[in-house]
Coordinates of C-alpha atoms in Angstrom, one line a residue:
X2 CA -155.6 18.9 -161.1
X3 CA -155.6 15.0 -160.4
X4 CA -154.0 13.1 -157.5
X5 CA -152.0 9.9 -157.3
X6 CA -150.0 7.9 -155.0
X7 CA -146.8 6.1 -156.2
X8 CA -145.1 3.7 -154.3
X9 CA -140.9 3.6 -154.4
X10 CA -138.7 1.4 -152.5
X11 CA -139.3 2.8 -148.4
X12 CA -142.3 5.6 -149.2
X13 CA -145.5 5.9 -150.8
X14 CA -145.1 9.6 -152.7
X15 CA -148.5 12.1 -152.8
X16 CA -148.0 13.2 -156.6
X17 CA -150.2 16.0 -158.5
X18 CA -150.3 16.5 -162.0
X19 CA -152.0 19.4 -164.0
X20 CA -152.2 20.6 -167.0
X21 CA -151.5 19.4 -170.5
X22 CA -148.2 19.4 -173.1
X23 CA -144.3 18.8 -172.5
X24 CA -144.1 17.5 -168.6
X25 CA -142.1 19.4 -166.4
X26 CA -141.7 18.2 -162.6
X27 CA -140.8 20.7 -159.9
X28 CA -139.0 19.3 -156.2
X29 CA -139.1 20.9 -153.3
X30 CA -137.0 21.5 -151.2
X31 CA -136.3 20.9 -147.3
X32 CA -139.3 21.1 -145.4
X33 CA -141.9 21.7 -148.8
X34 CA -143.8 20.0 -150.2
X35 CA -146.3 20.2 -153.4
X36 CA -147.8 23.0 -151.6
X37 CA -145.1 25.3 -152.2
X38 CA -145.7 25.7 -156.4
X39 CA -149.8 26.2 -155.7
X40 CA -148.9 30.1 -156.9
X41 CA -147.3 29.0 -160.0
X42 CA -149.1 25.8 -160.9
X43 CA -152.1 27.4 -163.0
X44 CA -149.7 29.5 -164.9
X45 CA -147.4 26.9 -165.9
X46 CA -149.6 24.5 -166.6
X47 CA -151.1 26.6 -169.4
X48 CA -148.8 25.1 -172.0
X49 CA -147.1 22.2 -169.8
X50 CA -148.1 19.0 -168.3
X51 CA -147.1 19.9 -164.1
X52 CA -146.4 17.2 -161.6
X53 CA -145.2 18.0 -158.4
X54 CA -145.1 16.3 -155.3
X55 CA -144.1 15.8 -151.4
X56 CA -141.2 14.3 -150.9
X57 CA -140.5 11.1 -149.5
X58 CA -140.9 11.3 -145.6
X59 CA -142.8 14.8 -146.1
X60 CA -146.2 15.7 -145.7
X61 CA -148.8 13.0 -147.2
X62 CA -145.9 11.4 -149.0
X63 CA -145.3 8.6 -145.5
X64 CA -142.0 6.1 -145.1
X65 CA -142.7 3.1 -145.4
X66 CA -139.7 1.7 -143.7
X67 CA -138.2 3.4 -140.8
X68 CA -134.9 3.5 -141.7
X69 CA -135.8 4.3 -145.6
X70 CA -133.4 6.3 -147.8
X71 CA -133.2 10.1 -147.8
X72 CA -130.2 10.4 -150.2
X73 CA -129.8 13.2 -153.2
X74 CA -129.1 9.6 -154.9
X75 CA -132.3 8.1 -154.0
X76 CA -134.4 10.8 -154.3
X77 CA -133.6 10.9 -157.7
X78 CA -134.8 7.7 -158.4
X79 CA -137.8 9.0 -156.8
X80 CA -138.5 11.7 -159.6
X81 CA -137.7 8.5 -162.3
X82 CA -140.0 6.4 -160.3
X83 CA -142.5 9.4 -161.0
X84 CA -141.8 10.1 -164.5
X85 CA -142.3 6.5 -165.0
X86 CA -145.6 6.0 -163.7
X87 CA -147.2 8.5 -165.9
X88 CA -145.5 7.3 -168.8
X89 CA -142.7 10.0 -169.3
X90 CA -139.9 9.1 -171.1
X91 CA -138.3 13.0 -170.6
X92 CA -138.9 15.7 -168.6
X93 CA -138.2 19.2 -167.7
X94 CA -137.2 19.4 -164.0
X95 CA -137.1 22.7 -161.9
X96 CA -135.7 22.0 -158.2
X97 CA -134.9 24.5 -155.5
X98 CA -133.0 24.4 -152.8
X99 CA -132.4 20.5 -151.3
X100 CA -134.6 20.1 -154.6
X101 CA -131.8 21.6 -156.2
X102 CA -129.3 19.2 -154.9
X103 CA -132.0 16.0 -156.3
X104 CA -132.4 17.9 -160.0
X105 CA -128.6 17.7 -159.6
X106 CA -128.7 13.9 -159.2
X107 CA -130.9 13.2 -162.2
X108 CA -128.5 15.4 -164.4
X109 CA -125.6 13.2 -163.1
X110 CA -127.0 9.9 -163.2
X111 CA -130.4 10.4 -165.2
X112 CA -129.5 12.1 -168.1
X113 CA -131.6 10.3 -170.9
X114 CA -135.0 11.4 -168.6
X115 CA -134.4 14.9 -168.8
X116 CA -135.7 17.4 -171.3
X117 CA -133.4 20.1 -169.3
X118 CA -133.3 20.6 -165.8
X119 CA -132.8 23.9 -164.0
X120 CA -131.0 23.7 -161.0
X121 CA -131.9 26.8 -158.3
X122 CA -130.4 28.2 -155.5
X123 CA -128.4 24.7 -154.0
X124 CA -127.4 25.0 -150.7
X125 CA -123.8 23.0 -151.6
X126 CA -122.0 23.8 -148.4
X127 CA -119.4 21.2 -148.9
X128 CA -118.0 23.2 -151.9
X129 CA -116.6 25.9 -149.7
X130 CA -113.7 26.4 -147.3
X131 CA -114.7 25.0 -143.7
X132 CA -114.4 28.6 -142.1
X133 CA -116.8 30.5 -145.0
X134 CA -119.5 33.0 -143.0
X135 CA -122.6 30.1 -145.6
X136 CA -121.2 26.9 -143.9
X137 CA -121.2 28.0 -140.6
X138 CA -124.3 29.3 -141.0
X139 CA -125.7 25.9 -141.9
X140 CA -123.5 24.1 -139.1
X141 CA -125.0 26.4 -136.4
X142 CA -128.7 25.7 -138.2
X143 CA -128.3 21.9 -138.1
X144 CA -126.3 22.2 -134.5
X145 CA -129.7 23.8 -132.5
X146 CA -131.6 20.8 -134.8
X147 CA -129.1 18.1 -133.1
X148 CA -129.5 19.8 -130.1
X149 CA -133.1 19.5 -129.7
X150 CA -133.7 23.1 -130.4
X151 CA -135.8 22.0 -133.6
X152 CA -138.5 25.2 -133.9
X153 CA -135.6 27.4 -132.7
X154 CA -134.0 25.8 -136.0
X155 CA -136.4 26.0 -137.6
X156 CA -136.9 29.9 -136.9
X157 CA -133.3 30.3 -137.8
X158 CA -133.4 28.2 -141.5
X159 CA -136.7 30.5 -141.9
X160 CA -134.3 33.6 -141.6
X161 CA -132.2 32.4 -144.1
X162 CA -134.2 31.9 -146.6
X163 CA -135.7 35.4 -146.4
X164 CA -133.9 38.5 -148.1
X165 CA -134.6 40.6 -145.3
X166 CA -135.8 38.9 -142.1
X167 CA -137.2 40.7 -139.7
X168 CA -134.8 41.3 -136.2
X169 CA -136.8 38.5 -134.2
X170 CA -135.7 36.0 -136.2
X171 CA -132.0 36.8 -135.9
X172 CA -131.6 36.9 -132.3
X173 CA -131.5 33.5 -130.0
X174 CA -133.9 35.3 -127.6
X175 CA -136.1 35.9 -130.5
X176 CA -136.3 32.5 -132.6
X177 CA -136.4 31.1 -129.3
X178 CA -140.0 33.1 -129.1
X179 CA -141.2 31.7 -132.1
X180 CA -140.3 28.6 -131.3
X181 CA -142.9 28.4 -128.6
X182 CA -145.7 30.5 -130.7
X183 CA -145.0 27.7 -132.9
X184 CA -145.3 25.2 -130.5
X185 CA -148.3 26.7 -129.3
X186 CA -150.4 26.6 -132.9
X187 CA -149.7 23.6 -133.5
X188 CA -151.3 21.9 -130.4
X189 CA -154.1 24.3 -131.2
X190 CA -154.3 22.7 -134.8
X191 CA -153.8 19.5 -134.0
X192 CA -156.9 19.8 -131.7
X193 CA -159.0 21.7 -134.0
X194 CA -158.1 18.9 -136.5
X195 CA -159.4 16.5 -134.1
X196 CA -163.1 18.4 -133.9
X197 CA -163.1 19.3 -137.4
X198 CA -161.6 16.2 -139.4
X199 CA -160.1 19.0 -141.7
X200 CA -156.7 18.0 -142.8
X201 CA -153.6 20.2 -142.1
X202 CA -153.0 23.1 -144.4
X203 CA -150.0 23.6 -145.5
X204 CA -147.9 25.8 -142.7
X205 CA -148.8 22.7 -141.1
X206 CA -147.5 20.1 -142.8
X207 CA -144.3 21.5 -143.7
X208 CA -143.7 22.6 -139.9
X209 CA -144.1 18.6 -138.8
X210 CA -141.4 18.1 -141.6
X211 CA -139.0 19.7 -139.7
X212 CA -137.5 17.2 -137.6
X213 CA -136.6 15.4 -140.9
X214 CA -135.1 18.1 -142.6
X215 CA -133.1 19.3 -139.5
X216 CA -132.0 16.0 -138.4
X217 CA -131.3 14.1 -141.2
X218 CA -131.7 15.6 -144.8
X219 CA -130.0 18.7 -143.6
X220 CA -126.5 16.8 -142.8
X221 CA -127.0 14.4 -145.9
X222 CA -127.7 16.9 -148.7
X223 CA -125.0 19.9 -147.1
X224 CA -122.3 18.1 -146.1
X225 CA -122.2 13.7 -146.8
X226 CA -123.5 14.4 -150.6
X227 CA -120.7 15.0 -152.8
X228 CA -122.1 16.0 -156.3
X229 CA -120.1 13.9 -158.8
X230 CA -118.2 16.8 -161.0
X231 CA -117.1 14.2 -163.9
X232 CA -120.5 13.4 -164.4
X233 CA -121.5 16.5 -164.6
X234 CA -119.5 17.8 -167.1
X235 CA -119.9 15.6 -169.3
X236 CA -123.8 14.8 -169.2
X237 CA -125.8 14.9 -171.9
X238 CA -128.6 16.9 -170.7
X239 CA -129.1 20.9 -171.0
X240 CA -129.1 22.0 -167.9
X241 CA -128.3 25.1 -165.7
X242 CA -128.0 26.4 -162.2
X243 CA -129.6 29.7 -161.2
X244 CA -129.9 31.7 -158.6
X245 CA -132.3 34.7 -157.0
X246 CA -130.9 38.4 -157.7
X247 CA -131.9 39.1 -153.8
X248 CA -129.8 35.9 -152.4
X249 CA -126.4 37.3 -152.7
X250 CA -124.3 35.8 -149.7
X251 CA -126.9 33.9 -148.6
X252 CA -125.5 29.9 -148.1
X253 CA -127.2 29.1 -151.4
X254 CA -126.2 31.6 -153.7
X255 CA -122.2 31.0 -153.6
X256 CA -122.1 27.4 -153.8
X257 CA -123.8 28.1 -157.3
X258 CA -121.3 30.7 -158.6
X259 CA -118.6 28.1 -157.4
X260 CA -120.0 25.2 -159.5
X261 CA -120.7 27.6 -162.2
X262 CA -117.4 28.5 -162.5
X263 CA -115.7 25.2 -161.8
X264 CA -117.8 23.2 -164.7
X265 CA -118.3 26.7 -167.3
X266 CA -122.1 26.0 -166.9
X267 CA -124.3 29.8 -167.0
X268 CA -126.0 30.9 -163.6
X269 CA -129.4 32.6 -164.7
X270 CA -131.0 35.3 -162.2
X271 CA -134.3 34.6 -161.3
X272 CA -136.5 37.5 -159.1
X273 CA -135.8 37.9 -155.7
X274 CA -134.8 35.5 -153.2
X275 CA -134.8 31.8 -152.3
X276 CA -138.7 31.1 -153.3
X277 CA -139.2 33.0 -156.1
X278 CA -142.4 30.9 -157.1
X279 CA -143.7 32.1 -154.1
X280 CA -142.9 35.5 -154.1
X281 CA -143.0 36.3 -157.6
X282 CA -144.9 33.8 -159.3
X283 CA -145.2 35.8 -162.8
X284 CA -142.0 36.8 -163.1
X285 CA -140.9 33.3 -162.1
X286 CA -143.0 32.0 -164.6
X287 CA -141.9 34.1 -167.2
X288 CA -137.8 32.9 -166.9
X289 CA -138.8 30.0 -166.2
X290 CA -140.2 29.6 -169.7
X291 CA -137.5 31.5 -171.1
X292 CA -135.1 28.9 -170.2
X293 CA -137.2 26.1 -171.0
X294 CA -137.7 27.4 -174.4
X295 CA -133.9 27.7 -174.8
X296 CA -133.5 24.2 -173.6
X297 CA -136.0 23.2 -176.9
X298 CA -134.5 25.1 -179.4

């Protein structure tokens, strides 16, 4: 696996690229980074040239301007900016989550760089009706962030995204708990850094994202971002939205079935929940290749 750094209007984007044969880039999504793919990275890039990479304002990928750009929109011209600096005309693109919402974005406004793009598990709040049990789950999430509650947040985004969370993480007493454990570790690493010059792993580095996703990509990707349905229907590109067979009525899972159904695009079922490349890297590698094989034929 090689390194690189590529520089986009407002950040300066840690990018990793392994592997050899037709490119596919995978996004993150709030508070990942490249780190989250590690599992699935040597399987993948088997047969396909990888690149994935920390968003802008994440991790080792720093802004270069304060008041830089976080929007789906720009984003996307992030993953162009990367495409184009190894010399990619076209591209498969996986993105999950917030991820999701940017592999949206290229399929929208991007069309001609994409081989296909497969679009999991996006958190599109805005598509349903102001009192449904997922936005007010994602209100209340980015409410505590607001609030200055951001590990307590961050403990409750955490039990979203798991299938079955254990009971600590539901209650306020609880999160609030892990929100001073987590305090608490990462003083300690940030010392031990200190000693040992080590640089953070990556728990670390995607908990000291959480400010940006709370505060400001959380509001901007679930509720300002409005995906452009025209364009969308009538893109060019293959493309398809999928979701996690463990994620029903989880804030992710119905905006898909909603878009599905609005623009007659299929929904594919990948194994279990909102990080499947995580959790189940083979099987995850294995649809994932399914689709991108029916994308080629």
């Amino acid at each position: 696996m090689t390194s690189d750094t590529v520089e986009v209007p407002g950040a300066r984007l840690h990018v990793e690229r392994a592997g050899d044969g037709p490119a596919l880039l995978l996004i993150s999504g709030g508070g990942g980074d490249a780190g989250m793919y590690a599992d699935v990275v040597p399987l993948l890039a088997r047969t396909l040239t990888v690149i994935t990479y920390d968003r802008r304002g994440n991790s080792r990928s720093p802004f270069t301007h304060p008041d830089a750009s976080i929007t789906p929109a720009t984003q996307a011209d992030d993953a162009v900016a990367i495409l184009d600096h190894h010399g990619l005309e076209r591209a498969y693109v996986f993105g999950n989550s917030g991820g999701g919402t940017i592999a949206l974005e290229m399929v929208a406004r991007h069309p001609d760089r994409l081989l296909g793009a497969v679009v999991h598990e996006v958190p599109l709040v805005q598509l349903l009706p102001a009192d449904s049990a997922e936005r007010r789950e994602i209100e209340h999430i980015g409410r505590l962030g607001r609030d200055g509650h951001l590990m307590r947040a961050y403990a409750a985004f955490g039990a979203m995204t798991l299938p079955d969370p254990p009971r600590m993480f539901l209650s306020p007493a609880g999160q609030a708990v892990i929100a001073v454990g987590t305090h608490l570790m990462l003083a300690a690493s940030s010392l031990a850094r200190k000693v040992t010059r080590r640089e953070p792993d990556v728990m670390n580095r995607q908990l000291h994202n959480a400010e940006l996703m709370l505060r400001r990509e959380l509001p901007a990707f679930c509720f300002d971002y409005r995906p452009d349905l025209a364009a969308l229907a009538a893109t060019t590109a293959p493309w398809r939205l999928a979701t996690g067979r463990d994620s029903v009525g989880k804030p992710y899972h119905t905006p898909a079935h909603v878009l599905s159904q609005r623009l007659g695009i299929p929904c594919q079922e990948f194994p279990g929940g909102h990080v499947p490349f995580m959790q189940h890297p083979e099987e995850f590698t294995k649809t994932l290749a399914t689709i991108l094989e029916d994308f080629a034929a």
